[in-house]
Amino acid sequence: MPTNRSITLTFSILLFCFENIDGFAKIRKPPMGWMSWEAFGCAKDCVTFPKTCISENLFKSMTDELVNQGFAAKGYEYINIDDCYLTSRGTPSKDSPRGDLRADPTRFPSGLSELSKYIHSKNLKFGVYNDVGRTTCAGTPGLNVSAVPDEEADKQLRRDIFVMKKKWNIDSIKVDGCAAKKNLMNITYPKLGAYLNNDSQQVIYSCSWPVYVQNLTATMTGVPGALDDNVIPWDAVTSSCTTWRIYKDIMDSYNLERHAGIRQIIGVFTTYNASLRSAQSVGAYHDPDMILAGNPGLSANQARIQFGLWSMWSAPLLLSVDLRKISDEIRNILLNEEVIAVNQDELGIMATPMILGYVMLDKAEVQLWYKPLIDGGIAVAIVNMGVFDAQKFKATFTSNDVGLQKGQHFNARDLFQRKDLGVFQGEYSTYIEATSIIMLKITVAKNK
Ligand code: GLA
């Protein structure tokens, strides 16, 4: 006969498990939210730039915009501080041998605990940034994870995590790899991951590890094998980290030779698709870097291409833009729940590419990407990289190309236009303009 006490105990354990599953469930999807770096960088001069410097006012203001403009309701939930919020460590103590991490008191006068409370009071989540090495990339105090057991360093690491998780109540952390030994990252990143997520308060652990251990020039020039698992220890990365940066810092440009413009990142994800696709799984996602829609360097069509492909890849959707300044057209792109659903699809699959053909001038590609969805549908993106506006490309794909049977009848819906296109048998054809993307959702229709 179970006693009352054992029934209560069993019930509490069950409840605890469900809470945990729920906690995990939320970070099993690619994170969506806002991040300061590309748009606001390391701006510290709040006298000249009071509205755009890295300060508590900026993060509160972006929290308000995320809620008031309807982003939160569509799933954008993280407000992530990137670099340049920390000042030097506090006074050393018995618990904190090197002194506690502290936000710059002039720019964050209320402190991060208060900022975190503000963000949480709006039902959003709070993320910070740090580094596995001695300092962050902008030179503020790093976590300095020791690769060997080291009493003082390990104590400090536990203390830093306590400060971040229990005092600042973070939900997410991006961990960079500046001022750190690359050859020890296979120890330091997993160690930090284990320390970070050792209790039921799970945080997103966004690592930059793969960026540091690859030869970026080889990746940039498409050298075969540049992202293979003898270069990047994929098993270790994917089991330690929730998301991880894969390439250089994104810049506000569609096409920026030798750097990370949108086209260059698409190139990396196309060339290395097979390795990247097999490394990705539910709860573990490649991060091609922030979404830049709304910034001056991208047209609306280019922004649509970025947003569409990042969704096809199940990549994090972290907006880095001054939300106070975006146009209605850009807001509509970012709030398109049908494209967001492709990004957040529970299978978490990275799409597979194929080349449909080439258009004039530098033989620009027209690509087709497809990705199976949990409801049995298939998301399809057709992207025209061409730049000759007079030339439209006739894009055709068969049911076979996107993983369906030959001759299959299917329904097609245009996700950016939010329009049903009808039923098609075995193939679909459309004209696509230069620099544009068409995103479709295909669902199997009954054969007539
Ligand atoms: C690195 C990262 C960027 C940003 C800066 C901050 O360059 O890749 O995303 O976090 O550091 O200094």
mmCIF file with all atom_site columns, C-alpha atoms in Angstrom, residues 80-259:
data_model
loop_
_atom_site.group_PDB
_atom_site.id
_atom_site.type_symbol
_atom_site.label_atom_id
_atom_site.label_alt_id
_atom_site.label_comp_id
_atom_site.label_asym_id
_atom_site.label_entity_id
_atom_site.label_seq_id
_atom_site.pdbx_PDB_ins_code
_atom_site.Cartn_x
_atom_site.Cartn_y
_atom_site.Cartn_z
_atom_site.occupancy
_atom_site.B_iso_or_equiv
_atom_site.pdbx_formal_charge
_atom_site.auth_seq_id
_atom_site.auth_comp_id
_atom_site.auth_asym_id
_atom_site.auth_atom_id
_atom_site.pdbx_PDB_model_num
ATOM 1   C CA . ASN A 1 80  ? 21.568 38.876 -25.249 1.00 0.00 ? 80  ASN A CA 1
ATOM 2   C CA . ILE A 1 81  ? 24.321 41.252 -24.199 1.00 0.00 ? 81  ILE A CA 1
ATOM 3   C CA . ASP A 1 82  ? 27.463 40.694 -26.246 1.00 0.00 ? 82  ASP A CA 1
ATOM 4   C CA . ASP A 1 83  ? 30.926 42.023 -25.353 1.00 0.00 ? 83  ASP A CA 1
ATOM 5   C CA . CYS A 1 84  ? 31.843 45.245 -23.543 1.00 0.00 ? 84  CYS A CA 1
ATOM 6   C CA . TYR A 1 85  ? 29.476 45.206 -20.565 1.00 0.00 ? 85  TYR A CA 1
ATOM 7   C CA . LEU A 1 86  ? 32.066 44.109 -17.980 1.00 0.00 ? 86  LEU A CA 1
ATOM 8   C CA . THR A 1 87  ? 34.521 46.196 -16.031 1.00 0.00 ? 87  THR A CA 1
ATOM 9   C CA . SER A 1 88  ? 37.508 44.859 -14.065 1.00 0.00 ? 88  SER A CA 1
ATOM 10  C CA . ARG A 1 89  ? 36.780 42.164 -11.479 1.00 0.00 ? 89  ARG A CA 1
ATOM 11  C CA . GLY A 1 90  ? 35.788 43.126 -7.928  1.00 0.00 ? 90  GLY A CA 1
ATOM 12  C CA . THR A 1 91  ? 37.825 42.711 -4.752  1.00 0.00 ? 91  THR A CA 1
ATOM 13  C CA . PRO A 1 92  ? 39.153 39.159 -4.224  1.00 0.00 ? 92  PRO A CA 1
ATOM 14  C CA . SER A 1 93  ? 37.649 37.206 -1.352  1.00 0.00 ? 93  SER A CA 1
ATOM 15  C CA . LYS A 1 94  ? 37.715 33.673 0.053   1.00 0.00 ? 94  LYS A CA 1
ATOM 16  C CA . ASP A 1 95  ? 34.894 32.571 -2.283  1.00 0.00 ? 95  ASP A CA 1
ATOM 17  C CA . SER A 1 96  ? 36.122 34.600 -5.213  1.00 0.00 ? 96  SER A CA 1
ATOM 18  C CA . PRO A 1 97  ? 39.934 34.411 -5.334  1.00 0.00 ? 97  PRO A CA 1
ATOM 19  C CA . ARG A 1 98  ? 40.239 36.708 -8.343  1.00 0.00 ? 98  ARG A CA 1
ATOM 20  C CA . GLY A 1 99  ? 37.196 38.872 -7.598  1.00 0.00 ? 99  GLY A CA 1
ATOM 21  C CA . ASP A 1 100 ? 33.658 38.748 -8.987  1.00 0.00 ? 100 ASP A CA 1
ATOM 22  C CA . LEU A 1 101 ? 32.606 39.583 -12.509 1.00 0.00 ? 101 LEU A CA 1
ATOM 23  C CA . ARG A 1 102 ? 30.950 43.034 -12.555 1.00 0.00 ? 102 ARG A CA 1
ATOM 24  C CA . ALA A 1 103 ? 29.115 45.043 -15.149 1.00 0.00 ? 103 ALA A CA 1
ATOM 25  C CA . ASP A 1 104 ? 30.452 48.550 -15.787 1.00 0.00 ? 104 ASP A CA 1
ATOM 26  C CA . PRO A 1 105 ? 28.691 50.576 -13.053 1.00 0.00 ? 105 PRO A CA 1
ATOM 27  C CA . THR A 1 106 ? 28.447 53.778 -15.072 1.00 0.00 ? 106 THR A CA 1
ATOM 28  C CA . ARG A 1 107 ? 26.662 52.122 -17.998 1.00 0.00 ? 107 ARG A CA 1
ATOM 29  C CA . PHE A 1 108 ? 24.780 49.540 -15.914 1.00 0.00 ? 108 PHE A CA 1
ATOM 30  C CA . PRO A 1 109 ? 24.082 51.537 -12.718 1.00 0.00 ? 109 PRO A CA 1
ATOM 31  C CA . SER A 1 110 ? 21.276 49.220 -11.570 1.00 0.00 ? 110 SER A CA 1
ATOM 32  C CA . GLY A 1 111 ? 23.432 46.106 -12.094 1.00 0.00 ? 111 GLY A CA 1
ATOM 33  C CA . LEU A 1 112 ? 22.772 42.984 -14.122 1.00 0.00 ? 112 LEU A CA 1
ATOM 34  C CA . SER A 1 113 ? 20.508 41.362 -11.514 1.00 0.00 ? 113 SER A CA 1
ATOM 35  C CA . GLU A 1 114 ? 18.097 44.246 -11.947 1.00 0.00 ? 114 GLU A CA 1
ATOM 36  C CA . LEU A 1 115 ? 18.380 44.233 -15.737 1.00 0.00 ? 115 LEU A CA 1
ATOM 37  C CA . SER A 1 116 ? 17.698 40.503 -15.697 1.00 0.00 ? 116 SER A CA 1
ATOM 38  C CA . LYS A 1 117 ? 14.633 41.068 -13.494 1.00 0.00 ? 117 LYS A CA 1
ATOM 39  C CA . TYR A 1 118 ? 13.365 43.668 -15.920 1.00 0.00 ? 118 TYR A CA 1
ATOM 40  C CA . ILE A 1 119 ? 13.804 41.332 -18.897 1.00 0.00 ? 119 ILE A CA 1
ATOM 41  C CA . HIS A 1 120 ? 12.203 38.419 -17.033 1.00 0.00 ? 120 HIS A CA 1
ATOM 42  C CA . SER A 1 121 ? 9.308  40.626 -15.901 1.00 0.00 ? 121 SER A CA 1
ATOM 43  C CA . LYS A 1 122 ? 8.417  40.940 -19.592 1.00 0.00 ? 122 LYS A CA 1
ATOM 44  C CA . ASN A 1 123 ? 8.528  37.146 -19.928 1.00 0.00 ? 123 ASN A CA 1
ATOM 45  C CA . LEU A 1 124 ? 11.736 37.270 -21.922 1.00 0.00 ? 124 LEU A CA 1
ATOM 46  C CA . LYS A 1 125 ? 15.076 35.595 -21.280 1.00 0.00 ? 125 LYS A CA 1
ATOM 47  C CA . PHE A 1 126 ? 18.463 37.051 -20.520 1.00 0.00 ? 126 PHE A CA 1
ATOM 48  C CA . GLY A 1 127 ? 21.799 36.167 -22.116 1.00 0.00 ? 127 GLY A CA 1
ATOM 49  C CA . VAL A 1 128 ? 25.365 37.321 -21.520 1.00 0.00 ? 128 VAL A CA 1
ATOM 50  C CA . TYR A 1 129 ? 28.733 36.916 -23.189 1.00 0.00 ? 129 TYR A CA 1
ATOM 51  C CA . ASN A 1 130 ? 32.126 35.826 -21.943 1.00 0.00 ? 130 ASN A CA 1
ATOM 52  C CA . ASP A 1 131 ? 35.192 33.926 -23.062 1.00 0.00 ? 131 ASP A CA 1
ATOM 53  C CA . VAL A 1 132 ? 36.880 30.631 -22.344 1.00 0.00 ? 132 VAL A CA 1
ATOM 54  C CA . GLY A 1 133 ? 40.226 32.473 -22.254 1.00 0.00 ? 133 GLY A CA 1
ATOM 55  C CA . ARG A 1 134 ? 41.840 35.153 -20.105 1.00 0.00 ? 134 ARG A CA 1
ATOM 56  C CA . THR A 1 135 ? 39.882 38.013 -21.640 1.00 0.00 ? 135 THR A CA 1
ATOM 57  C CA . THR A 1 136 ? 36.960 38.520 -23.972 1.00 0.00 ? 136 THR A CA 1
ATOM 58  C CA . CYS A 1 137 ? 37.708 39.624 -27.524 1.00 0.00 ? 137 CYS A CA 1
ATOM 59  C CA . ALA A 1 138 ? 37.357 43.263 -26.453 1.00 0.00 ? 138 ALA A CA 1
ATOM 60  C CA . GLY A 1 139 ? 39.700 42.709 -23.494 1.00 0.00 ? 139 GLY A CA 1
ATOM 61  C CA . THR A 1 140 ? 37.285 42.518 -20.542 1.00 0.00 ? 140 THR A CA 1
ATOM 62  C CA . PRO A 1 141 ? 37.747 39.768 -17.893 1.00 0.00 ? 141 PRO A CA 1
ATOM 63  C CA . GLY A 1 142 ? 37.343 36.243 -19.252 1.00 0.00 ? 142 GLY A CA 1
ATOM 64  C CA . LEU A 1 143 ? 36.372 33.000 -17.516 1.00 0.00 ? 143 LEU A CA 1
ATOM 65  C CA . ASN A 1 144 ? 39.920 31.722 -18.033 1.00 0.00 ? 144 ASN A CA 1
ATOM 66  C CA . VAL A 1 145 ? 38.963 28.061 -17.882 1.00 0.00 ? 145 VAL A CA 1
ATOM 67  C CA . SER A 1 146 ? 41.914 25.949 -16.809 1.00 0.00 ? 146 SER A CA 1
ATOM 68  C CA . ALA A 1 147 ? 42.582 22.823 -18.882 1.00 0.00 ? 147 ALA A CA 1
ATOM 69  C CA . VAL A 1 148 ? 44.134 21.079 -15.889 1.00 0.00 ? 148 VAL A CA 1
ATOM 70  C CA . PRO A 1 149 ? 42.664 20.817 -12.398 1.00 0.00 ? 149 PRO A CA 1
ATOM 71  C CA . ASP A 1 150 ? 43.642 24.047 -10.651 1.00 0.00 ? 150 ASP A CA 1
ATOM 72  C CA . GLU A 1 151 ? 42.105 24.744 -7.275  1.00 0.00 ? 151 GLU A CA 1
ATOM 73  C CA . GLU A 1 152 ? 42.062 28.519 -7.511  1.00 0.00 ? 152 GLU A CA 1
ATOM 74  C CA . ALA A 1 153 ? 40.995 28.705 -11.150 1.00 0.00 ? 153 ALA A CA 1
ATOM 75  C CA . ASP A 1 154 ? 38.286 26.073 -10.709 1.00 0.00 ? 154 ASP A CA 1
ATOM 76  C CA . LYS A 1 155 ? 36.956 27.791 -7.599  1.00 0.00 ? 155 LYS A CA 1
ATOM 77  C CA . GLN A 1 156 ? 36.794 31.067 -9.500  1.00 0.00 ? 156 GLN A CA 1
ATOM 78  C CA . LEU A 1 157 ? 35.024 29.386 -12.406 1.00 0.00 ? 157 LEU A CA 1
ATOM 79  C CA . ARG A 1 158 ? 32.399 27.959 -10.047 1.00 0.00 ? 158 ARG A CA 1
ATOM 80  C CA . ARG A 1 159 ? 32.010 31.384 -8.480  1.00 0.00 ? 159 ARG A CA 1
ATOM 81  C CA . ASP A 1 160 ? 31.654 33.103 -11.873 1.00 0.00 ? 160 ASP A CA 1
ATOM 82  C CA . ILE A 1 161 ? 28.995 30.610 -12.863 1.00 0.00 ? 161 ILE A CA 1
ATOM 83  C CA . PHE A 1 162 ? 27.242 31.162 -9.537  1.00 0.00 ? 162 PHE A CA 1
ATOM 84  C CA . VAL A 1 163 ? 27.256 34.921 -10.146 1.00 0.00 ? 163 VAL A CA 1
ATOM 85  C CA . MET A 1 164 ? 25.946 34.528 -13.696 1.00 0.00 ? 164 MET A CA 1
ATOM 86  C CA . LYS A 1 165 ? 23.348 31.850 -12.991 1.00 0.00 ? 165 LYS A CA 1
ATOM 87  C CA . LYS A 1 166 ? 22.160 32.650 -9.493  1.00 0.00 ? 166 LYS A CA 1
ATOM 88  C CA . LYS A 1 167 ? 22.676 36.413 -9.202  1.00 0.00 ? 167 LYS A CA 1
ATOM 89  C CA . TRP A 1 168 ? 22.154 37.518 -12.790 1.00 0.00 ? 168 TRP A CA 1
ATOM 90  C CA . ASN A 1 169 ? 19.801 34.626 -13.495 1.00 0.00 ? 169 ASN A CA 1
ATOM 91  C CA . ILE A 1 170 ? 21.025 34.119 -17.050 1.00 0.00 ? 170 ILE A CA 1
ATOM 92  C CA . ASP A 1 171 ? 19.291 31.828 -19.537 1.00 0.00 ? 171 ASP A CA 1
ATOM 93  C CA . SER A 1 172 ? 21.998 31.889 -22.167 1.00 0.00 ? 172 SER A CA 1
ATOM 94  C CA . ILE A 1 173 ? 25.710 32.551 -22.571 1.00 0.00 ? 173 ILE A CA 1
ATOM 95  C CA . LYS A 1 174 ? 27.820 33.067 -25.671 1.00 0.00 ? 174 LYS A CA 1
ATOM 96  C CA . VAL A 1 175 ? 31.378 31.960 -24.973 1.00 0.00 ? 175 VAL A CA 1
ATOM 97  C CA . ASP A 1 176 ? 34.100 33.296 -27.237 1.00 0.00 ? 176 ASP A CA 1
ATOM 98  C CA . GLY A 1 177 ? 37.614 31.966 -27.680 1.00 0.00 ? 177 GLY A CA 1
ATOM 99  C CA . CYS A 1 178 ? 39.900 35.019 -27.702 1.00 0.00 ? 178 CYS A CA 1
ATOM 100 C CA . ALA A 1 179 ? 42.982 34.912 -25.427 1.00 0.00 ? 179 ALA A CA 1
ATOM 101 C CA . ALA A 1 180 ? 42.642 31.143 -25.128 1.00 0.00 ? 180 ALA A CA 1
ATOM 102 C CA . LYS A 1 181 ? 44.807 28.238 -26.285 1.00 0.00 ? 181 LYS A CA 1
ATOM 103 C CA . LYS A 1 182 ? 43.215 26.683 -29.384 1.00 0.00 ? 182 LYS A CA 1
ATOM 104 C CA . ASN A 1 183 ? 44.827 23.311 -28.779 1.00 0.00 ? 183 ASN A CA 1
ATOM 105 C CA . LEU A 1 184 ? 43.195 23.086 -25.354 1.00 0.00 ? 184 LEU A CA 1
ATOM 106 C CA . MET A 1 185 ? 39.683 24.013 -26.471 1.00 0.00 ? 185 MET A CA 1
ATOM 107 C CA . ASN A 1 186 ? 38.754 20.319 -26.635 1.00 0.00 ? 186 ASN A CA 1
ATOM 108 C CA . ILE A 1 187 ? 39.181 20.383 -22.846 1.00 0.00 ? 187 ILE A CA 1
ATOM 109 C CA . THR A 1 188 ? 38.207 23.925 -21.866 1.00 0.00 ? 188 THR A CA 1
ATOM 110 C CA . TYR A 1 189 ? 34.914 24.227 -23.797 1.00 0.00 ? 189 TYR A CA 1
ATOM 111 C CA . PRO A 1 190 ? 33.478 20.873 -22.587 1.00 0.00 ? 190 PRO A CA 1
ATOM 112 C CA . LYS A 1 191 ? 34.677 21.603 -19.032 1.00 0.00 ? 191 LYS A CA 1
ATOM 113 C CA . LEU A 1 192 ? 32.887 24.937 -19.013 1.00 0.00 ? 192 LEU A CA 1
ATOM 114 C CA . GLY A 1 193 ? 29.779 23.263 -20.470 1.00 0.00 ? 193 GLY A CA 1
ATOM 115 C CA . ALA A 1 194 ? 29.786 20.666 -17.693 1.00 0.00 ? 194 ALA A CA 1
ATOM 116 C CA . TYR A 1 195 ? 30.244 23.315 -14.972 1.00 0.00 ? 195 TYR A CA 1
ATOM 117 C CA . LEU A 1 196 ? 27.547 25.501 -16.520 1.00 0.00 ? 196 LEU A CA 1
ATOM 118 C CA . ASN A 1 197 ? 24.808 22.950 -16.887 1.00 0.00 ? 197 ASN A CA 1
ATOM 119 C CA . ASN A 1 198 ? 25.321 20.916 -13.720 1.00 0.00 ? 198 ASN A CA 1
ATOM 120 C CA . ASP A 1 199 ? 21.903 21.668 -12.237 1.00 0.00 ? 199 ASP A CA 1
ATOM 121 C CA . SER A 1 200 ? 18.309 21.918 -13.388 1.00 0.00 ? 200 SER A CA 1
ATOM 122 C CA . GLN A 1 201 ? 18.733 25.586 -14.391 1.00 0.00 ? 201 GLN A CA 1
ATOM 123 C CA . GLN A 1 202 ? 19.736 24.841 -17.966 1.00 0.00 ? 202 GLN A CA 1
ATOM 124 C CA . VAL A 1 203 ? 21.289 27.645 -19.992 1.00 0.00 ? 203 VAL A CA 1
ATOM 125 C CA . ILE A 1 204 ? 21.959 27.877 -23.685 1.00 0.00 ? 204 ILE A CA 1
ATOM 126 C CA . TYR A 1 205 ? 25.678 27.408 -24.210 1.00 0.00 ? 205 TYR A CA 1
ATOM 127 C CA . SER A 1 206 ? 26.695 29.081 -27.417 1.00 0.00 ? 206 SER A CA 1
ATOM 128 C CA . CYS A 1 207 ? 30.306 28.254 -28.257 1.00 0.00 ? 207 CYS A CA 1
ATOM 129 C CA . SER A 1 208 ? 32.704 29.873 -30.712 1.00 0.00 ? 208 SER A CA 1
ATOM 130 C CA . TRP A 1 209 ? 35.020 26.851 -30.586 1.00 0.00 ? 209 TRP A CA 1
ATOM 131 C CA . PRO A 1 210 ? 34.685 25.773 -34.275 1.00 0.00 ? 210 PRO A CA 1
ATOM 132 C CA . VAL A 1 211 ? 35.667 29.256 -35.457 1.00 0.00 ? 211 VAL A CA 1
ATOM 133 C CA . TYR A 1 212 ? 38.980 29.071 -33.627 1.00 0.00 ? 212 TYR A CA 1
ATOM 134 C CA . VAL A 1 213 ? 40.113 25.561 -34.509 1.00 0.00 ? 213 VAL A CA 1
ATOM 135 C CA . GLN A 1 214 ? 39.546 25.713 -38.267 1.00 0.00 ? 214 GLN A CA 1
ATOM 136 C CA . ASN A 1 215 ? 41.699 27.378 -40.904 1.00 0.00 ? 215 ASN A CA 1
ATOM 137 C CA . LEU A 1 216 ? 39.338 30.200 -41.873 1.00 0.00 ? 216 LEU A CA 1
ATOM 138 C CA . THR A 1 217 ? 41.173 30.906 -45.122 1.00 0.00 ? 217 THR A CA 1
ATOM 139 C CA . ALA A 1 218 ? 40.734 27.283 -46.157 1.00 0.00 ? 218 ALA A CA 1
ATOM 140 C CA . THR A 1 219 ? 37.018 27.465 -45.321 1.00 0.00 ? 219 THR A CA 1
ATOM 141 C CA . MET A 1 220 ? 36.658 30.771 -47.134 1.00 0.00 ? 220 MET A CA 1
ATOM 142 C CA . THR A 1 221 ? 38.231 29.404 -50.291 1.00 0.00 ? 221 THR A CA 1
ATOM 143 C CA . GLY A 1 222 ? 36.260 26.156 -50.175 1.00 0.00 ? 222 GLY A CA 1
ATOM 144 C CA . VAL A 1 223 ? 39.184 23.779 -49.563 1.00 0.00 ? 223 VAL A CA 1
ATOM 145 C CA . PRO A 1 224 ? 37.680 20.269 -49.390 1.00 0.00 ? 224 PRO A CA 1
ATOM 146 C CA . GLY A 1 225 ? 37.528 18.872 -45.856 1.00 0.00 ? 225 GLY A CA 1
ATOM 147 C CA . ALA A 1 226 ? 38.033 22.244 -44.139 1.00 0.00 ? 226 ALA A CA 1
ATOM 148 C CA . LEU A 1 227 ? 35.151 21.509 -41.732 1.00 0.00 ? 227 LEU A CA 1
ATOM 149 C CA . ASP A 1 228 ? 35.590 17.740 -41.450 1.00 0.00 ? 228 ASP A CA 1
ATOM 150 C CA . ASP A 1 229 ? 35.687 16.074 -38.087 1.00 0.00 ? 229 ASP A CA 1
ATOM 151 C CA . ASN A 1 230 ? 39.447 15.761 -38.089 1.00 0.00 ? 230 ASN A CA 1
ATOM 152 C CA . VAL A 1 231 ? 39.485 19.601 -37.997 1.00 0.00 ? 231 VAL A CA 1
ATOM 153 C CA . ILE A 1 232 ? 36.475 20.231 -35.788 1.00 0.00 ? 232 ILE A CA 1
ATOM 154 C CA . PRO A 1 233 ? 35.742 17.563 -33.149 1.00 0.00 ? 233 PRO A CA 1
ATOM 155 C CA . TRP A 1 234 ? 32.044 17.517 -34.024 1.00 0.00 ? 234 TRP A CA 1
ATOM 156 C CA . ASP A 1 235 ? 31.025 14.873 -31.484 1.00 0.00 ? 235 ASP A CA 1
ATOM 157 C CA . ALA A 1 236 ? 32.501 16.889 -28.631 1.00 0.00 ? 236 ALA A CA 1
ATOM 158 C CA . VAL A 1 237 ? 31.194 20.234 -29.922 1.00 0.00 ? 237 VAL A CA 1
ATOM 159 C CA . THR A 1 238 ? 27.668 18.986 -30.459 1.00 0.00 ? 238 THR A CA 1
ATOM 160 C CA . SER A 1 239 ? 27.457 17.191 -27.139 1.00 0.00 ? 239 SER A CA 1
ATOM 161 C CA . SER A 1 240 ? 28.805 20.161 -25.133 1.00 0.00 ? 240 SER A CA 1
ATOM 162 C CA . CYS A 1 241 ? 27.272 23.162 -26.847 1.00 0.00 ? 241 CYS A CA 1
ATOM 163 C CA . THR A 1 242 ? 23.702 24.141 -27.709 1.00 0.00 ? 242 THR A CA 1
ATOM 164 C CA . THR A 1 243 ? 24.774 26.266 -30.646 1.00 0.00 ? 243 THR A CA 1
ATOM 165 C CA . TRP A 1 244 ? 28.172 27.171 -32.045 1.00 0.00 ? 244 TRP A CA 1
ATOM 166 C CA . ARG A 1 245 ? 29.491 29.795 -34.390 1.00 0.00 ? 245 ARG A CA 1
ATOM 167 C CA . ILE A 1 246 ? 30.843 28.320 -37.570 1.00 0.00 ? 246 ILE A CA 1
ATOM 168 C CA . TYR A 1 247 ? 32.516 31.153 -39.446 1.00 0.00 ? 247 TYR A CA 1
ATOM 169 C CA . LYS A 1 248 ? 33.828 34.725 -39.253 1.00 0.00 ? 248 LYS A CA 1
ATOM 170 C CA . ASP A 1 249 ? 31.863 37.643 -37.824 1.00 0.00 ? 249 ASP A CA 1
ATOM 171 C CA . ILE A 1 250 ? 28.944 38.588 -40.029 1.00 0.00 ? 250 ILE A CA 1
ATOM 172 C CA . MET A 1 251 ? 29.079 42.059 -41.554 1.00 0.00 ? 251 MET A CA 1
ATOM 173 C CA . ASP A 1 252 ? 26.276 44.244 -42.817 1.00 0.00 ? 252 ASP A CA 1
ATOM 174 C CA . SER A 1 253 ? 26.788 43.434 -46.467 1.00 0.00 ? 253 SER A CA 1
ATOM 175 C CA . TYR A 1 254 ? 25.202 40.989 -48.860 1.00 0.00 ? 254 TYR A CA 1
ATOM 176 C CA . ASN A 1 255 ? 28.422 40.268 -50.678 1.00 0.00 ? 255 ASN A CA 1
ATOM 177 C CA . LEU A 1 256 ? 31.702 41.070 -48.976 1.00 0.00 ? 256 LEU A CA 1
ATOM 178 C CA . GLU A 1 257 ? 34.633 39.265 -50.557 1.00 0.00 ? 257 GLU A CA 1
ATOM 179 C CA . ARG A 1 258 ? 37.006 37.568 -48.089 1.00 0.00 ? 258 ARG A CA 1
ATOM 180 C CA . HIS A 1 259 ? 34.759 38.359 -45.119 1.00 0.00 ? 259 HIS A CA 1
#
